């Protein structure tokens, strides 16, 4: 054998070996899952994202790795949804309200005063209506895994205490990028301005807007108390979060991998709801201690607001379809009749 031939063979062998090594390396390289969310790491959303990541890593023996990325570093809800649809990002958690542009049926959850307590919320979201709405995402390139609790939303602002509907007049109120929220608060008299959550703190700080509405937990974890003096406990809507996967990516996973993710999503849901409720239960005291002035909306005022919103309710029915609207009301009645 000439030297040249020997060298060639050696090179070819090395190339072959190299190729099989890198194939092997790819096999053992963990699947990297980018899981984006909007709130900060110290929030209930951040804590539950961590629980999800840990369980996936453990259950897969380290073969699947979740990188939980908070504070909208991968973009606000709407942008992440598009990244999931396109397959550029694997997973996220965000508000159902920001999904209505993709799946109109999600607007059911935006109905003011629809859900009265957490027991109803769990039964609705984990029951047939919750499933039906979640499954609609499939046609749009998304897989809905589970609903987490964002929570009952309350109003804050820097202008004045809101004790009656008329107090909302002239308040520049940030709302989510969602028509039901926009028209609800317009109808109640506020100057409603849709905006991504990631821009909210600085908009409040610079007084681009006077107020906003979010659950106790978010007002606390996002430090809105630093820029908002007044809080009114309105509980005007129960807001879910939904854990989403890119369908493009999901459909390439093995059944085992999908099961690992689904099981972890359910475990994170149970953890998240419990954690959120515990935090919300003591948040009022915490926010008062931070200097917020808090009042509760009277039942009479809350009833006046509901009356005023009749037109908005009718609009939701038309948008999501009267069948779904009626099924939802029927399911709620069944849940309420259960003792
Ligand atoms: C976080 C948002 C947030 C929502 C909002 O990305 O926008 O006000 O309540 O939780 O989804």
Short mmCIF file of C-alpha atoms and ligand atoms in Angstrom, two decimals:
data_model
loop_
_atom_site.label_atom_id
_atom_site.label_comp_id
_atom_site.label_asym_id
_atom_site.label_seq_id
_atom_site.Cartn_x
_atom_site.Cartn_y
_atom_site.Cartn_z
CA UNK A 1 0.00 0.00 0.00
CA UNK A 2 1.34 3.37 -0.88
CA UNK A 3 1.56 5.98 1.76
CA UNK A 4 -1.02 7.97 -0.09
CA UNK A 5 -3.50 5.08 -0.08
CA UNK A 6 -2.92 4.44 3.59
CA UNK A 7 -3.50 8.06 4.37
CA UNK A 8 -6.68 8.08 2.32
CA UNK A 9 -8.04 5.03 4.09
CA UNK A 10 -7.18 6.49 7.47
CA UNK A 11 -8.90 9.71 6.55
CA UNK A 12 -11.98 7.87 5.30
CA UNK A 13 -12.14 5.80 8.48
CA UNK A 14 -11.79 8.87 10.62
CA UNK A 15 -14.56 10.57 8.66
CA UNK A 16 -16.83 7.55 9.10
CA UNK A 17 -16.08 7.32 12.79
CA UNK A 18 -16.62 11.03 13.15
CA UNK A 19 -19.98 10.77 11.42
CA UNK A 20 -21.18 7.96 13.64
CA UNK A 21 -19.91 9.76 16.73
CA UNK A 22 -21.87 12.85 15.87
CA UNK A 23 -24.97 10.74 15.17
CA UNK A 24 -24.52 9.28 18.61
CA UNK A 25 -23.98 12.69 20.10
CA UNK A 26 -27.26 13.78 18.58
CA UNK A 27 -29.04 10.81 20.11
CA UNK A 28 -27.90 11.65 23.58
CA UNK A 29 -28.23 15.41 23.22
CA UNK A 30 -31.29 16.37 25.27
CA UNK A 31 -34.25 17.75 23.42
CA UNK A 32 -34.20 21.43 24.27
CA UNK A 33 -37.61 22.92 24.91
CA UNK A 34 -37.93 26.66 25.12
CA UNK A 35 -40.88 27.42 27.43
CA UNK A 36 -41.67 31.13 27.35
CA UNK A 37 -43.82 33.18 29.71
CA UNK A 38 -44.61 36.82 30.37
CA UNK A 39 -44.25 37.39 34.10
CA UNK A 40 -41.01 37.39 36.07
CA UNK A 41 -39.30 34.40 37.65
CA UNK A 42 -40.52 35.30 41.14
CA UNK A 43 -44.18 35.17 40.07
CA UNK A 44 -46.63 32.30 40.42
CA UNK A 45 -46.13 31.78 36.68
CA UNK A 46 -42.36 31.54 37.10
CA UNK A 47 -42.60 29.12 40.02
CA UNK A 48 -44.91 26.77 38.13
CA UNK A 49 -42.77 26.93 34.98
CA UNK A 50 -39.88 25.73 37.12
CA UNK A 51 -41.95 22.84 38.49
CA UNK A 52 -42.82 21.85 34.91
CA UNK A 53 -39.19 22.02 33.79
CA UNK A 54 -37.97 19.93 36.72
CA UNK A 55 -40.54 17.22 36.23
CA UNK A 56 -39.88 16.91 32.48
CA UNK A 57 -36.16 16.63 33.05
CA UNK A 58 -36.60 14.04 35.80
CA UNK A 59 -39.22 11.92 34.03
CA UNK A 60 -37.19 11.82 30.83
CA UNK A 61 -33.99 10.91 32.65
CA UNK A 62 -32.43 14.14 31.40
CA UNK A 63 -33.19 13.45 27.73
CA UNK A 64 -35.62 16.36 27.56
CA UNK A 65 -34.58 19.71 28.92
CA UNK A 66 -36.94 22.64 29.46
CA UNK A 67 -35.53 26.13 29.46
CA UNK A 68 -38.13 28.28 31.17
CA UNK A 69 -37.70 31.83 29.89
CA UNK A 70 -39.72 34.52 31.68
CA UNK A 71 -40.30 38.28 31.60
CA UNK A 72 -41.39 38.11 27.95
CA UNK A 73 -37.74 37.68 26.94
CA UNK A 74 -39.03 35.58 24.02
CA UNK A 75 -41.69 38.21 23.32
CA UNK A 76 -45.16 38.99 24.64
CA UNK A 77 -47.96 36.39 24.43
CA UNK A 78 -49.07 37.22 20.89
CA UNK A 79 -45.55 37.04 19.49
CA UNK A 80 -44.79 33.72 21.20
CA UNK A 81 -48.04 32.22 19.88
CA UNK A 82 -46.87 33.01 16.34
CA UNK A 83 -43.44 31.53 17.04
CA UNK A 84 -45.11 28.32 18.21
CA UNK A 85 -47.31 28.15 15.14
CA UNK A 86 -44.28 28.62 12.90
CA UNK A 87 -42.26 26.05 14.85
CA UNK A 88 -39.57 28.54 15.94
CA UNK A 89 -40.39 28.00 19.63
CA UNK A 90 -41.60 24.85 21.37
CA UNK A 91 -43.77 25.87 24.32
CA UNK A 92 -45.25 28.75 26.30
CA UNK A 93 -47.83 29.70 28.87
CA UNK A 94 -49.98 32.81 28.52
CA UNK A 95 -53.45 34.24 28.83
CA UNK A 96 -56.33 32.66 26.94
CA UNK A 97 -57.49 36.23 26.31
CA UNK A 98 -54.55 36.96 24.04
CA UNK A 99 -55.45 33.93 21.88
CA UNK A 100 -58.79 35.15 20.56
CA UNK A 101 -57.24 36.37 17.31
CA UNK A 102 -56.29 32.74 16.62
CA UNK A 103 -59.18 30.84 18.18
CA UNK A 104 -62.28 32.95 18.64
CA UNK A 105 -63.91 30.46 21.02
CA UNK A 106 -61.35 31.45 23.68
CA UNK A 107 -63.49 34.57 24.20
CA UNK A 108 -65.83 32.49 26.35
CA UNK A 109 -63.32 32.89 29.20
CA UNK A 110 -63.40 36.67 28.80
CA UNK A 111 -67.09 36.86 29.72
CA UNK A 112 -67.28 39.22 32.71
CA UNK A 113 -68.59 37.59 35.92
CA UNK A 114 -69.01 34.20 34.19
CA UNK A 115 -67.21 32.12 36.82
CA UNK A 116 -67.97 32.82 40.47
CA UNK A 117 -65.32 30.85 42.36
CA UNK A 118 -62.31 28.60 41.92
CA UNK A 119 -64.35 25.42 42.26
CA UNK A 120 -66.42 26.46 39.24
CA UNK A 121 -63.26 27.50 37.42
CA UNK A 122 -61.60 24.09 37.81
CA UNK A 123 -64.76 22.21 36.88
CA UNK A 124 -65.32 24.35 33.78
CA UNK A 125 -61.73 24.40 32.54
CA UNK A 126 -60.98 20.72 33.19
CA UNK A 127 -64.41 19.63 31.95
CA UNK A 128 -65.99 19.19 28.50
CA UNK A 129 -66.22 22.91 27.65
CA UNK A 130 -62.59 23.53 28.59
CA UNK A 131 -61.52 20.57 26.46
CA UNK A 132 -63.66 21.57 23.52
CA UNK A 133 -62.23 25.08 23.39
CA UNK A 134 -58.67 23.85 23.92
CA UNK A 135 -59.03 21.34 21.08
CA UNK A 136 -59.96 24.13 18.65
CA UNK A 137 -56.34 25.25 18.80
CA UNK A 138 -55.20 22.16 16.87
CA UNK A 139 -56.57 23.52 13.58
CA UNK A 140 -54.45 26.61 14.10
CA UNK A 141 -51.12 24.93 14.69
CA UNK A 142 -51.18 24.86 18.48
CA UNK A 143 -51.64 22.15 21.08
CA UNK A 144 -53.30 23.22 24.33
CA UNK A 145 -52.09 21.05 27.21
CA UNK A 146 -53.66 22.38 30.42
CA UNK A 147 -55.13 25.51 31.93
CA UNK A 148 -53.34 27.23 34.80
CA UNK A 149 -54.89 29.90 37.00
CA UNK A 150 -54.13 33.52 36.27
CA UNK A 151 -56.97 34.43 38.62
CA UNK A 152 -59.84 36.78 39.33
CA UNK A 153 -58.98 40.18 37.97
CA UNK A 154 -59.06 43.39 39.98
CA UNK A 155 -58.65 47.04 39.10
CA UNK A 156 -55.78 49.30 40.06
CA UNK A 157 -55.10 52.92 39.16
CA UNK A 158 -53.14 55.98 40.22
CA UNK A 159 -56.00 58.50 40.12
CA UNK A 160 -58.72 57.66 42.61
CA UNK A 161 -60.60 54.98 44.49
CA UNK A 162 -63.21 53.35 42.25
CA UNK A 163 -66.36 52.77 44.27
CA UNK A 164 -68.93 53.11 41.49
CA UNK A 165 -69.09 52.75 37.73
CA UNK A 166 -68.94 56.53 37.15
CA UNK A 167 -65.51 56.68 38.81
CA UNK A 168 -64.09 54.93 35.74
CA UNK A 169 -64.87 57.92 33.55
CA UNK A 170 -61.72 59.31 32.00
CA UNK A 171 -59.41 56.69 33.51
CA UNK A 172 -56.89 55.56 30.90
CA UNK A 173 -57.02 51.85 31.52
CA UNK A 174 -54.69 49.36 29.92
CA UNK A 175 -56.50 46.21 28.79
CA UNK A 176 -55.22 43.03 27.16
CA UNK A 177 -55.18 42.83 23.37
CA UNK A 178 -58.70 41.41 23.33
CA UNK A 179 -61.99 42.82 22.08
CA UNK A 180 -64.16 41.66 24.95
CA UNK A 181 -61.93 43.43 27.47
CA UNK A 182 -61.74 46.48 25.25
CA UNK A 183 -65.49 46.81 24.78
CA UNK A 184 -66.30 45.85 28.37
CA UNK A 185 -64.24 48.68 29.81
CA UNK A 186 -65.31 51.12 27.13
CA UNK A 187 -68.91 50.29 27.98
CA UNK A 188 -68.22 50.88 31.67
CA UNK A 189 -66.89 54.34 30.80
CA UNK A 190 -63.11 53.93 30.97
CA UNK A 191 -60.72 55.02 28.27
CA UNK A 192 -59.55 51.48 27.47
CA UNK A 193 -56.18 51.06 25.76
CA UNK A 194 -55.00 47.62 24.52
CA UNK A 195 -51.34 46.94 25.22
CA UNK A 196 -48.98 43.98 25.70
CA UNK A 197 -48.26 43.06 29.28
CA UNK A 198 -44.52 43.51 28.79
CA UNK A 199 -45.04 47.25 28.23
CA UNK A 200 -47.39 47.75 31.14
CA UNK A 201 -45.13 48.61 34.04
CA UNK A 202 -43.37 51.42 32.26
CA UNK A 203 -46.66 52.67 30.81
CA UNK A 204 -48.00 52.96 34.36
CA UNK A 205 -44.79 54.55 35.57
CA UNK A 206 -44.75 57.19 32.86
CA UNK A 207 -48.54 57.71 33.21
CA UNK A 208 -49.16 56.73 29.61
CA UNK A 209 -51.99 54.86 31.29
CA UNK A 210 -53.55 55.47 34.71
CA UNK A 211 -54.56 51.95 35.53
CA UNK A 212 -54.80 48.29 34.66
CA UNK A 213 -56.55 45.13 35.78
CA UNK A 214 -54.95 41.85 36.82
CA UNK A 215 -55.18 39.30 39.63
CA UNK A 216 -53.75 39.99 43.11
CA UNK A 217 -50.74 37.78 42.40
CA UNK A 218 -49.62 39.72 39.34
CA UNK A 219 -50.12 43.10 41.01
CA UNK A 220 -47.79 41.85 43.71
CA UNK A 221 -45.16 40.01 41.64
CA UNK A 222 -44.94 42.72 38.97
CA UNK A 223 -44.65 45.38 41.68
CA UNK A 224 -47.53 47.43 40.31
CA UNK A 225 -48.01 48.74 43.86
CA UNK A 226 -44.95 50.92 43.25
CA UNK A 227 -46.85 52.89 40.59
CA UNK A 228 -50.50 52.36 41.56
CA UNK A 229 -52.08 53.82 44.68
CA UNK A 230 -55.63 52.49 44.42
CA UNK A 231 -56.97 49.01 44.11
CA UNK A 232 -60.59 47.96 43.81
CA UNK A 233 -61.49 44.34 44.39
CA UNK A 234 -63.91 43.77 41.53
CA UNK A 235 -63.30 40.10 40.65
CA UNK A 236 -64.75 41.12 37.30
CA UNK A 237 -63.54 38.05 35.42
CA UNK A 238 -61.77 34.77 36.09
CA UNK A 239 -58.74 34.71 33.83
CA UNK A 240 -57.09 31.40 32.81
CA UNK A 241 -53.59 30.83 31.55
CA UNK A 242 -53.05 28.04 29.05
CA UNK A 243 -49.94 25.93 28.48
CA UNK A 244 -49.31 25.62 24.74
CA UNK A 245 -47.04 23.61 22.47
CA UNK A 246 -46.15 24.16 18.85
CA UNK A 247 -48.13 21.56 16.90
CA UNK A 248 -45.39 21.33 14.27
CA UNK A 249 -42.92 20.33 16.97
CA UNK A 250 -45.34 18.27 19.09
CA UNK A 251 -46.28 16.02 16.18
CA UNK A 252 -42.61 15.01 15.75
CA UNK A 253 -42.35 13.77 19.33
CA UNK A 254 -42.77 10.12 20.27
CA UNK A 255 -45.86 9.05 22.22
CA UNK A 256 -43.62 8.61 25.27
CA UNK A 257 -42.25 12.11 25.00
CA UNK A 258 -45.75 13.55 24.60
CA UNK A 259 -46.86 11.66 27.70
CA UNK A 260 -43.93 12.98 29.75
CA UNK A 261 -44.89 16.52 28.77
CA UNK A 262 -48.60 16.00 29.39
CA UNK A 263 -48.02 14.45 32.81
CA UNK A 264 -45.67 17.26 33.80
CA UNK A 265 -48.17 19.84 32.53
CA UNK A 266 -50.88 18.34 34.74
CA UNK A 267 -48.55 18.24 37.75
CA UNK A 268 -47.58 21.87 37.14
CA UNK A 269 -51.26 22.80 36.88
CA UNK A 270 -52.10 21.26 40.24
CA UNK A 271 -49.08 22.90 41.84
CA UNK A 272 -49.80 26.25 40.21
CA UNK A 273 -53.43 26.48 41.24
CA UNK A 274 -52.62 25.66 44.85
CA UNK A 275 -49.68 28.06 44.97
CA UNK A 276 -51.65 30.85 43.29
CA UNK A 277 -54.58 30.49 45.67
CA UNK A 278 -52.33 30.55 48.71
CA UNK A 279 -50.59 33.68 47.49
CA UNK A 280 -53.84 35.40 46.49
CA UNK A 281 -55.29 34.63 49.92
CA UNK A 282 -52.74 36.79 51.67
CA UNK A 283 -52.02 39.27 48.90
CA UNK A 284 -54.47 41.90 50.10
CA UNK A 285 -52.57 42.26 53.38
CA UNK A 286 -49.27 42.36 51.50
CA UNK A 287 -50.48 45.05 49.11
CA UNK A 288 -51.87 47.16 51.96
CA UNK A 289 -48.53 46.86 53.70
CA UNK A 290 -46.91 48.15 50.50
CA UNK A 291 -49.09 51.23 50.78
CA UNK A 292 -52.00 50.52 48.45
CA UNK A 293 -55.42 51.83 49.36
CA UNK A 294 -57.87 48.99 48.77
CA UNK A 295 -61.65 48.95 48.61
CA UNK A 296 -64.11 46.25 47.65
CA UNK A 297 -66.74 46.91 45.03
CA UNK A 298 -70.20 46.59 46.59
CA UNK A 299 -72.52 43.85 45.32
CA UNK A 300 -74.96 46.55 44.18
CA UNK A 301 -72.29 48.26 42.03
CA UNK A 302 -71.16 44.94 40.65
CA UNK A 303 -74.77 44.21 39.65
CA UNK A 304 -75.02 47.61 37.94
CA UNK A 305 -71.91 46.80 35.93
CA UNK A 306 -73.29 43.45 34.85
CA UNK A 307 -76.49 45.13 33.64
CA UNK A 308 -74.50 47.66 31.71
CA UNK A 309 -72.54 44.84 30.04
CA UNK A 310 -75.61 43.07 28.55
CA UNK A 311 -74.63 44.25 25.08
CA UNK A 312 -71.12 42.84 25.51
CA UNK A 313 -72.52 39.47 26.57
CA UNK A 314 -74.66 39.34 23.44
CA UNK A 315 -71.60 40.12 21.35
CA UNK A 316 -69.61 37.23 22.85
CA UNK A 317 -72.46 34.85 22.06
CA UNK A 318 -72.45 35.98 18.44
CA UNK A 319 -68.66 35.73 18.16
CA UNK A 320 -68.16 32.30 19.68
CA UNK A 321 -71.44 30.90 18.35
CA UNK A 322 -74.70 30.55 20.25
CA UNK A 323 -74.28 26.76 20.55
CA UNK A 324 -71.07 27.06 22.52
CA UNK A 325 -72.51 29.97 24.53
CA UNK A 326 -75.58 27.92 25.51
CA UNK A 327 -73.54 24.79 26.23
CA UNK A 328 -71.34 26.86 28.52
CA UNK A 329 -74.33 28.23 30.42
CA UNK A 330 -75.78 24.71 30.68
CA UNK A 331 -72.52 23.27 31.98
CA UNK A 332 -72.25 26.05 34.56
CA UNK A 333 -75.79 25.37 35.74
CA UNK A 334 -74.91 21.67 36.12
CA UNK A 335 -71.78 22.50 38.10
CA UNK A 336 -73.75 24.84 40.35
CA UNK A 337 -76.45 22.24 40.97
CA UNK A 338 -73.81 19.69 42.07
CA UNK A 339 -73.37 19.83 45.79
C1 LIG B 1 -48.63 37.62 30.77
C2 LIG B 1 -50.06 38.04 30.50
C3 LIG B 1 -50.77 38.42 31.79
C4 LIG B 1 -52.19 38.92 31.53
C5 LIG B 1 -52.17 40.34 31.02
O1 LIG B 1 -47.95 37.37 29.58
O2 LIG B 1 -51.70 40.55 29.90
O3 LIG B 1 -52.64 41.23 31.71
O4 LIG B 1 -52.96 38.86 32.70
O5 LIG B 1 -50.82 37.30 32.65
O6 LIG B 1 -50.74 36.97 29.87
#
